[in-house]
Tab-separated table of C-alpha atoms in Angstrom:
chain	number	residue	atom	x	y	z
A	19	MET	CA	-9.839	94.670	-38.925
A	20	SER	CA	-11.407	93.183	-41.982
A	21	ASP	CA	-9.754	89.809	-41.319
A	22	MET	CA	-10.787	89.839	-37.708
A	23	PHE	CA	-14.305	90.789	-38.681
A	24	GLY	CA	-14.418	88.045	-41.253
A	25	VAL	CA	-13.423	85.389	-38.708
A	26	GLN	CA	-15.994	86.544	-36.230
A	27	GLU	CA	-18.640	86.630	-38.915
A	28	ARG	CA	-17.975	83.062	-39.993
A	29	THR	CA	-18.014	81.857	-36.385
A	30	ALA	CA	-21.382	83.483	-35.826
A	31	VAL	CA	-22.744	81.798	-38.946
A	32	LEU	CA	-21.539	78.364	-37.780
A	33	ASP	CA	-23.126	78.910	-34.371
A	34	ASP	CA	-26.405	79.721	-36.050
A	35	ILE	CA	-26.523	76.499	-38.105
A	36	ARG	CA	-25.195	74.084	-35.391
A	37	LEU	CA	-28.062	71.736	-34.374
A	38	PRO	CA	-28.479	70.281	-30.899
A	39	ILE	CA	-28.173	66.444	-30.605
A	40	ASP	CA	-31.011	64.762	-28.761
A	41	ARG	CA	-30.674	61.456	-26.842
A	42	GLU	CA	-33.297	59.954	-29.140
A	43	ASP	CA	-31.030	60.681	-32.067
A	44	LEU	CA	-28.482	58.295	-30.613
A	45	GLY	CA	-30.750	55.425	-31.579
A	46	SER	CA	-30.876	56.478	-35.238
A	47	PRO	CA	-28.848	54.607	-37.889
A	48	VAL	CA	-26.469	57.569	-38.078
A	49	PHE	CA	-25.309	57.208	-34.513
A	50	ALA	CA	-25.832	53.464	-34.016
A	51	GLY	CA	-22.942	51.044	-33.871
A	52	GLY	CA	-20.362	53.790	-33.335
A	53	ALA	CA	-20.935	55.324	-36.732
A	54	LEU	CA	-19.847	58.713	-35.408
A	55	ASP	CA	-16.497	57.254	-34.391
A	56	ARG	CA	-15.591	56.575	-37.998
A	57	PRO	CA	-14.741	59.048	-40.702
A	58	THR	CA	-17.512	59.595	-43.210
A	59	ALA	CA	-17.036	59.142	-46.929
A	60	GLY	CA	-16.552	62.891	-47.272
A	61	GLY	CA	-13.561	62.764	-44.924
A	62	GLU	CA	-15.289	64.633	-42.109
A	63	ALA	CA	-13.989	64.176	-38.582
A	64	PRO	CA	-15.718	61.381	-36.513
A	65	VAL	CA	-18.118	62.244	-33.741
A	66	ALA	CA	-17.411	60.554	-30.375
A	67	LYS	CA	-19.853	57.812	-29.196
A	68	PRO	CA	-21.935	59.087	-26.277
A	69	THR	CA	-21.304	57.479	-22.933
A	70	GLU	CA	-24.227	55.372	-21.459
A	71	SER	CA	-25.523	56.916	-18.306
A	72	ASP	CA	-25.971	54.862	-15.140
A	73	LYS	CA	-29.713	55.194	-15.416
A	74	ASP	CA	-29.781	53.926	-19.002
A	75	ARG	CA	-27.482	51.044	-18.091
A	76	ARG	CA	-29.743	49.980	-15.234
A	77	ILE	CA	-32.784	50.103	-17.490
A	78	ARG	CA	-31.016	48.056	-20.163
A	79	GLU	CA	-29.821	45.414	-17.699
A	80	ALA	CA	-33.279	45.137	-16.141
A	81	ASN	CA	-34.783	44.611	-19.580
A	82	GLU	CA	-32.185	41.971	-20.385
A	83	ARG	CA	-32.869	40.123	-17.140
A	84	GLU	CA	-36.604	40.228	-17.800
A	85	ASP	CA	-36.109	38.845	-21.315
A	86	ALA	CA	-33.835	36.090	-20.016
A	87	GLN	CA	-36.340	35.127	-17.339
A	88	ALA	CA	-39.150	35.051	-19.890
A	89	GLU	CA	-37.079	32.832	-22.196
A	90	THR	CA	-36.199	30.494	-19.341
A	91	ALA	CA	-39.869	30.254	-18.361
A	92	ARG	CA	-40.813	29.576	-21.983
A	93	LEU	CA	-38.220	26.794	-22.317
A	94	ASN	CA	-39.292	25.243	-19.022
A	95	ARG	CA	-42.943	25.358	-20.091
A	96	ARG	CA	-42.075	23.604	-23.344
A	97	LYS	CA	-39.981	21.031	-21.503
A	98	ASP	CA	-42.778	20.276	-19.047
A	99	ALA	CA	-45.353	20.091	-21.833
A	100	ARG	CA	-43.154	17.752	-23.847
A	101	SER	CA	-42.583	15.471	-20.862
A	102	SER	CA	-46.265	15.248	-19.964
A	103	MET	CA	-47.351	14.799	-23.584
A	104	ASN	CA	-44.811	12.030	-24.162
A	105	THR	CA	-46.408	10.163	-21.276
A	106	VAL	CA	-49.914	10.756	-22.634
A	107	LEU	CA	-48.942	9.743	-26.150
A	108	ALA	CA	-47.265	6.573	-24.882
A	109	ASN	CA	-50.405	5.639	-22.921
A	110	TYR	CA	-52.497	6.175	-26.056
A	111	GLY	CA	-50.130	4.229	-28.296
A	112	LEU	CA	-49.183	7.386	-30.197
A	113	SER	CA	-45.473	7.710	-29.389
A	114	ASP	CA	-44.723	8.072	-33.103
A	115	LEU	CA	-46.330	11.517	-32.942
A	116	ALA	CA	-44.061	12.822	-30.153
A	117	ASP	CA	-41.762	14.860	-32.439
A	118	PHE	CA	-44.687	16.224	-34.439
A	119	VAL	CA	-46.470	17.338	-31.284
A	120	TYR	CA	-43.377	19.061	-29.941
A	121	ASN	CA	-42.264	20.824	-33.141
A	122	GLU	CA	-45.634	21.738	-34.570
A	123	ILE	CA	-47.763	22.321	-31.487
A	124	ILE	CA	-45.679	22.838	-28.361
A	125	VAL	CA	-42.926	25.003	-29.891
A	126	LYS	CA	-45.361	27.007	-31.990
A	127	GLU	CA	-47.943	27.017	-29.177
A	128	THR	CA	-50.824	26.680	-31.602
A	129	VAL	CA	-52.989	25.549	-28.673
A	130	ASN	CA	-52.720	25.770	-24.904
A	131	ILE	CA	-49.724	23.524	-24.330
A	132	ASN	CA	-50.641	23.105	-20.671
A	133	ASN	CA	-53.834	21.298	-21.732
A	134	PRO	CA	-53.096	17.723	-22.947
A	135	ASP	CA	-56.695	17.288	-24.150
A	136	ALA	CA	-56.346	20.348	-26.397
A	137	ILE	CA	-53.144	18.943	-27.861
A	138	ILE	CA	-54.731	15.542	-28.460
A	139	PHE	CA	-57.683	17.212	-30.171
A	140	ALA	CA	-55.233	19.054	-32.436
A	141	ILE	CA	-53.776	15.780	-33.778
A	142	ARG	CA	-57.071	14.008	-34.539
A	143	GLU	CA	-56.488	14.198	-38.288
A	144	GLN	CA	-52.993	12.726	-38.159
A	145	PRO	CA	-52.777	9.269	-39.843
A	146	ALA	CA	-51.233	7.680	-36.737
A	147	TYR	CA	-54.165	8.886	-34.610
A	148	GLN	CA	-56.720	7.705	-37.171
A	149	LYS	CA	-55.106	4.267	-37.273
A	150	ARG	CA	-54.940	3.901	-33.489
A	151	PHE	CA	-58.607	4.809	-33.021
A	152	SER	CA	-59.832	3.396	-36.323
A	153	ALA	CA	-63.086	2.024	-34.920
A	154	ASN	CA	-64.330	5.588	-34.398
A	155	LYS	CA	-64.861	5.889	-38.133
A	156	GLU	CA	-67.099	2.824	-38.063
A	157	ARG	CA	-68.957	4.171	-35.030
A	158	VAL	CA	-69.769	7.412	-36.839
A	159	LYS	CA	-70.822	5.441	-39.914
A	160	ASN	CA	-73.200	3.404	-37.739
A	161	GLY	CA	-74.669	6.525	-36.158
A	162	PHE	CA	-72.806	6.438	-32.837
A	163	ASP	CA	-70.707	9.142	-31.208
A	164	GLU	CA	-66.953	9.120	-31.617
A	165	LEU	CA	-65.065	8.126	-28.466
A	166	ASP	CA	-62.302	10.256	-27.019
A	167	PRO	CA	-58.974	8.413	-26.564
A	168	ALA	CA	-59.399	7.852	-22.824
A	169	SER	CA	-62.907	6.375	-23.240
A	170	TYR	CA	-61.789	4.305	-26.227
A	171	ILE	CA	-58.863	2.753	-24.371
A	172	GLY	CA	-60.955	2.376	-21.233
A	173	LEU	CA	-63.469	0.270	-23.185
A	174	GLU	CA	-60.657	-1.876	-24.580
A	175	ASP	CA	-59.430	-2.479	-21.030
A	176	GLN	CA	-62.932	-3.471	-19.919
A	177	TYR	CA	-63.252	-5.928	-22.809
A	178	ARG	CA	-59.870	-7.425	-21.947
A	179	ALA	CA	-60.733	-7.850	-18.285
A	180	THR	CA	-64.121	-9.426	-19.047
A	181	LEU	CA	-62.679	-11.902	-21.532
A	182	SER	CA	-59.909	-12.869	-19.143
A	183	ALA	CA	-62.312	-13.311	-16.231
A	184	ASN	CA	-64.437	-15.678	-18.329
A	185	GLY	CA	-61.499	-17.878	-19.245
A	186	MET	CA	-61.263	-16.851	-22.879
A	187	PRO	CA	-58.018	-17.663	-24.716
A	188	VAL	CA	-55.410	-14.909	-24.552
A	189	SER	CA	-54.948	-15.065	-28.323
A	190	PHE	CA	-58.432	-13.639	-28.742
A	191	TYR	CA	-57.662	-10.362	-26.994
A	192	ASP	CA	-53.955	-9.735	-27.473
A	193	SER	CA	-54.378	-7.034	-30.126
A	194	LYS	CA	-56.403	-3.829	-30.500
A	195	ASP	CA	-57.802	-5.269	-33.714
A	196	ASP	CA	-59.628	-7.845	-31.581
A	197	PHE	CA	-61.834	-5.072	-30.230
A	198	ASP	CA	-62.298	-2.829	-33.287
A	199	ALA	CA	-65.415	-4.626	-34.506
A	200	MET	CA	-67.094	-4.405	-31.098
A	201	ILE	CA	-66.165	-0.748	-30.561
A	202	GLY	CA	-67.295	0.110	-34.099
A	203	GLY	CA	-70.626	-1.562	-33.394
A	204	ALA	CA	-71.003	0.194	-30.017
A	205	VAL	CA	-70.932	-3.069	-28.087
A	206	SER	CA	-70.862	-2.246	-24.378
A	207	ASN	CA	-68.906	-4.292	-21.882
A	208	ALA	CA	-72.216	-5.477	-20.401
A	209	GLU	CA	-73.325	-6.719	-23.815
A	210	LEU	CA	-70.023	-8.540	-24.247
A	211	GLN	CA	-70.598	-10.268	-20.924
A	212	GLY	CA	-74.076	-11.213	-22.090
A	213	ARG	CA	-72.746	-12.668	-25.311
A	214	ILE	CA	-70.329	-14.835	-23.409
A	215	GLN	CA	-73.012	-16.105	-21.072
A	216	ASP	CA	-75.793	-16.560	-23.644
A	217	GLY	CA	-73.659	-17.778	-26.505
A	218	TYR	CA	-70.272	-19.194	-25.701
A	219	ARG	CA	-71.146	-20.864	-22.419
A	220	ALA	CA	-74.539	-22.065	-23.641
A	221	VAL	CA	-72.996	-23.921	-26.540
A	222	GLN	CA	-69.945	-25.137	-24.659
A	223	ASP	CA	-72.222	-26.674	-22.039
A	224	ALA	CA	-74.503	-28.193	-24.655
A	225	ASP	CA	-74.499	-31.834	-25.688
A	226	PRO	CA	-72.140	-33.100	-28.391
A	227	GLU	CA	-74.868	-33.117	-31.038
A	228	VAL	CA	-75.440	-29.378	-30.627
A	229	LYS	CA	-71.723	-28.773	-31.085
A	230	ARG	CA	-71.790	-30.990	-34.169
A	231	GLN	CA	-74.678	-28.983	-35.577
A	232	MET	CA	-72.756	-25.753	-35.075
A	233	ARG	CA	-70.003	-27.272	-37.163
A	234	GLU	CA	-72.464	-28.680	-39.722
A	235	LEU	CA	-74.609	-25.561	-40.116
A	236	TYR	CA	-72.043	-22.797	-39.727
A	237	GLY	CA	-68.632	-24.384	-40.162
A	238	VAL	CA	-67.734	-23.554	-36.559
A	239	SER	CA	-65.366	-26.010	-34.905
A	240	GLU	CA	-65.389	-26.476	-31.164
A	241	GLY	CA	-62.210	-24.431	-30.939
A	242	ASP	CA	-63.909	-21.566	-32.768
A	243	LEU	CA	-67.012	-21.479	-30.584
A	244	ALA	CA	-65.682	-19.041	-28.002
A	245	ALA	CA	-64.589	-16.435	-30.531
A	246	TYR	CA	-67.635	-17.076	-32.717
A	247	PHE	CA	-70.207	-16.204	-30.084
A	248	ILE	CA	-68.380	-13.054	-29.037
A	249	ASP	CA	-67.798	-11.729	-32.549
A	250	PRO	CA	-69.504	-13.841	-35.250
A	251	ASN	CA	-68.787	-11.285	-37.989
A	252	ARG	CA	-65.078	-11.525	-37.383
A	253	MET	CA	-65.023	-15.334	-37.268
A	254	LYS	CA	-67.435	-16.094	-40.091
A	255	PRO	CA	-68.515	-13.323	-42.476
A	256	LEU	CA	-71.844	-15.001	-43.191
A	257	LEU	CA	-72.841	-14.824	-39.532
A	258	VAL	CA	-74.473	-11.649	-38.275
A	259	ALA	CA	-73.643	-10.584	-34.737
A	260	ALA	CA	-77.243	-9.646	-33.929
A	261	ASP	CA	-78.348	-13.253	-34.759
A	262	TYR	CA	-75.967	-15.142	-32.499
A	263	LYS	CA	-78.696	-16.220	-30.060
A	264	ARG	CA	-80.934	-17.488	-32.834
A	265	GLN	CA	-78.045	-19.411	-34.347
A	266	ALA	CA	-77.390	-21.125	-31.029
A	267	GLU	CA	-81.080	-22.061	-30.818
A	268	ALA	CA	-81.004	-23.259	-34.427
A	269	ALA	CA	-78.148	-25.621	-33.592
A	270	LYS	CA	-80.154	-27.086	-30.707
A	271	ILE	CA	-83.228	-27.551	-32.925
A	272	ALA	CA	-81.136	-29.219	-35.616
A	273	ALA	CA	-79.654	-31.541	-33.010
A	274	ARG	CA	-83.109	-32.684	-31.931
A	275	ALA	CA	-84.156	-33.171	-35.573
A	276	SER	CA	-81.160	-35.399	-36.181
A	277	GLU	CA	-81.664	-37.451	-33.039
A	278	SER	CA	-85.471	-37.810	-33.166
A	279	ALA	CA	-86.201	-38.106	-36.889
A	280	GLY	CA	-82.859	-38.711	-38.583
A	281	ILE	CA	-83.214	-35.396	-40.426
A	282	GLN	CA	-80.327	-33.047	-41.039
A	283	LEU	CA	-81.789	-29.568	-41.237
A	284	THR	CA	-80.325	-26.763	-43.275
A	285	GLY	CA	-79.218	-23.669	-41.407
A	286	GLY	CA	-82.010	-21.659	-42.988
A	287	LEU	CA	-84.745	-24.102	-41.950
A	288	ALA	CA	-83.408	-24.467	-38.416
A	289	GLU	CA	-83.171	-20.694	-38.011
A	290	ASP	CA	-86.685	-20.262	-39.381
A	291	LEU	CA	-88.020	-22.549	-36.658
A	292	ALA	CA	-86.006	-20.612	-34.081
A	293	ARG	CA	-87.423	-17.327	-35.373
A	294	ARG	CA	-90.928	-18.786	-35.017
A	295	GLY	CA	-90.265	-19.398	-31.346
A	296	VAL	CA	-89.852	-23.186	-31.485
A	297	THR	CA	-87.953	-24.215	-28.373
A	298	GLU	CA	-85.539	-27.101	-28.041
A	299	GLY	CA	-88.156	-29.110	-26.155
A	300	GLN	CA	-90.842	-28.445	-28.769
A	301	ALA	CA	-88.404	-29.399	-31.482
A	302	GLN	CA	-87.723	-32.742	-29.832
A	303	ALA	CA	-91.417	-33.501	-29.471
A	304	GLY	CA	-92.228	-32.406	-33.017
A	305	PHE	CA	-89.462	-34.325	-34.730
A	306	THR	CA	-90.333	-37.404	-32.664
A	307	GLU	CA	-93.793	-37.241	-34.227
A	308	ILE	CA	-92.305	-36.801	-37.683
A	309	GLY	CA	-90.195	-39.899	-37.059
A	310	LYS	CA	-93.417	-41.838	-36.383
A	311	LEU	CA	-94.935	-40.947	-39.750
A	312	GLY	CA	-93.157	-43.900	-41.271
A	313	GLU	CA	-94.727	-44.903	-44.602
A	314	LEU	CA	-96.666	-41.664	-44.834
A	315	THR	CA	-93.452	-40.024	-45.958
A	316	THR	CA	-93.468	-42.347	-48.967
A	317	GLN	CA	-95.165	-40.944	-52.037
A	318	LEU	CA	-97.331	-43.437	-53.932
A	319	SER	CA	-98.726	-43.069	-57.417
A	320	GLY	CA	-101.394	-40.395	-57.566
A	321	GLU	CA	-100.289	-38.694	-54.363
A	322	THR	CA	-98.957	-35.145	-54.123
A	323	ALA	CA	-95.230	-34.982	-53.494
A	324	LEU	CA	-94.197	-33.444	-50.181
A	325	SER	CA	-90.786	-31.982	-49.513
A	326	GLN	CA	-88.926	-32.249	-46.256
A	327	GLU	CA	-89.715	-28.605	-45.526
A	328	GLN	CA	-93.437	-29.276	-46.066
A	329	ILE	CA	-93.499	-32.271	-43.746
A	330	ILE	CA	-91.689	-30.263	-41.073
A	331	GLY	CA	-93.999	-27.319	-41.686
A	332	GLN	CA	-97.166	-29.391	-41.190
A	333	GLN	CA	-95.846	-30.640	-37.892
A	334	PHE	CA	-95.028	-27.189	-36.544
A	335	GLY	CA	-98.160	-25.529	-37.902
A	336	THR	CA	-96.630	-23.510	-40.717
A	337	ASN	CA	-97.971	-25.518	-43.703
A	338	THR	CA	-101.638	-26.445	-43.598
A	339	GLU	CA	-101.661	-27.825	-47.163
A	340	ALA	CA	-98.997	-30.367	-46.286
A	341	ALA	CA	-100.951	-31.325	-43.171
A	342	GLN	CA	-104.073	-31.906	-45.311
A	343	GLU	CA	-102.111	-34.031	-47.794
A	344	LEU	CA	-100.717	-36.236	-45.037
A	345	GLU	CA	-104.188	-36.641	-43.592
A	346	LYS	CA	-105.493	-37.770	-47.014
A	347	ARG	CA	-102.709	-40.311	-47.234
A	348	ARG	CA	-103.514	-41.619	-43.767
A	349	ARG	CA	-107.236	-42.023	-44.482
A	350	ARG	CA	-106.588	-43.626	-47.864
A	351	ARG	CA	-104.140	-46.155	-46.541
A	352	VAL	CA	-106.183	-46.947	-43.480
A	353	GLY	CA	-109.138	-47.537	-45.788
A	354	GLU	CA	-107.136	-49.851	-48.009
A	355	PHE	CA	-106.017	-51.922	-45.060
A	356	ALA	CA	-109.538	-51.971	-43.650
A	357	GLY	CA	-110.831	-53.310	-46.960
A	358	GLY	CA	-108.313	-56.090	-46.913
A	359	GLY	CA	-106.458	-54.836	-49.929
A	360	GLY	CA	-103.272	-53.569	-48.409
A	361	PHE	CA	-100.455	-52.195	-50.471
A	362	ALA	CA	-96.969	-53.250	-51.188
A	363	ARG	CA	-94.299	-50.589	-51.302
A	364	THR	CA	-91.963	-51.683	-54.053
A	365	GLN	CA	-88.927	-50.078	-55.470
A	366	GLY	CA	-88.275	-49.371	-59.124
A	367	GLU	CA	-89.705	-47.472	-62.021
A	368	THR	CA	-92.772	-49.729	-62.428
A	369	SER	CA	-94.153	-49.211	-58.949
A	370	GLY	CA	-95.033	-45.562	-59.375
A	371	ALA	CA	-93.873	-44.947	-55.789
A	372	THR	CA	-90.943	-42.901	-54.567
A	373	ARG	CA	-89.731	-42.498	-50.993
A	374	LEU	CA	-89.316	-39.011	-49.640
A	375	SER	CA	-85.810	-38.375	-48.497
A	376	VAL	CA	-85.689	-37.520	-44.828
A	377	GLY	CA	-81.956	-37.488	-44.629
A	378	LYS	CA	-79.784	-34.475	-45.230
A	379	ALA	CA	-81.749	-31.645	-46.821
A	380	GLU	CA	-80.621	-30.494	-50.238
């Protein structure tokens, strides 16, 4: 009886301490991976792995299908974004950034990868982007707004079409560098057209002497004229783009000075006359009068020396003192002739007379 009682007592004790196993416990590390199927370190008997119910299996498979569909959609979205961005980058001349865009932006989805503009904005600081749209830096420096890639390239295309339509040499617009100076200076396509009409064509249609003066004053050969009048800064650093019209007028004035008075003007003097509003026709008339001065340009003993600039200035109303000096000379010499004395212009140190140079200005 005691043995039987003892067995029953122990069984009752075991029943009291046995704990129920919940389904949630099956997900704990103790039950995961079939841990209950293996003997424990203490040599205890393994616990059988619970069988998955039909309901749980259906839930699991549905979740797996949903995850697979989401992954497929994600991969397709990346593929589409990569394809479209490769096209955009190629159009913008940024194909070198294709791998960077895919790995750092599309895969990581740091921006909306379905928005090409957002992706382009995200690569603005990349060296390849900065190099391709380098004129934007100059635009900002000059106080103009930065252009987006589409507007930037659109302006390049407009420049190219305008230059081609006006018969400009292909070599002048076969590289993006050809347009950087104009974009940096915010030159519109309309202004480019104006430069061609007012500068290039005006000089090309001018007489040979005007072309010679462009070469003499600015070192511009006839072959350089087209490029010079579109982008003077690029062709000759000393020429300022904003002055191209005045420089063309200066060349015309210098041509008339050479033809009418045998005077070779300096660039500075010719441009000064242009700035003062002297036209080509006025220049021809004025230098014709200077050519008639004859002996009055010769300095005799006791007379005030007059430079070429002063003689030109008195003719065009910018130097009254020189005009008064020439008038004194005229009255004096007319008086000498009227008195029968006359004067002999001799050469040499003993004569006290020197002739004013009216050739090339020094």
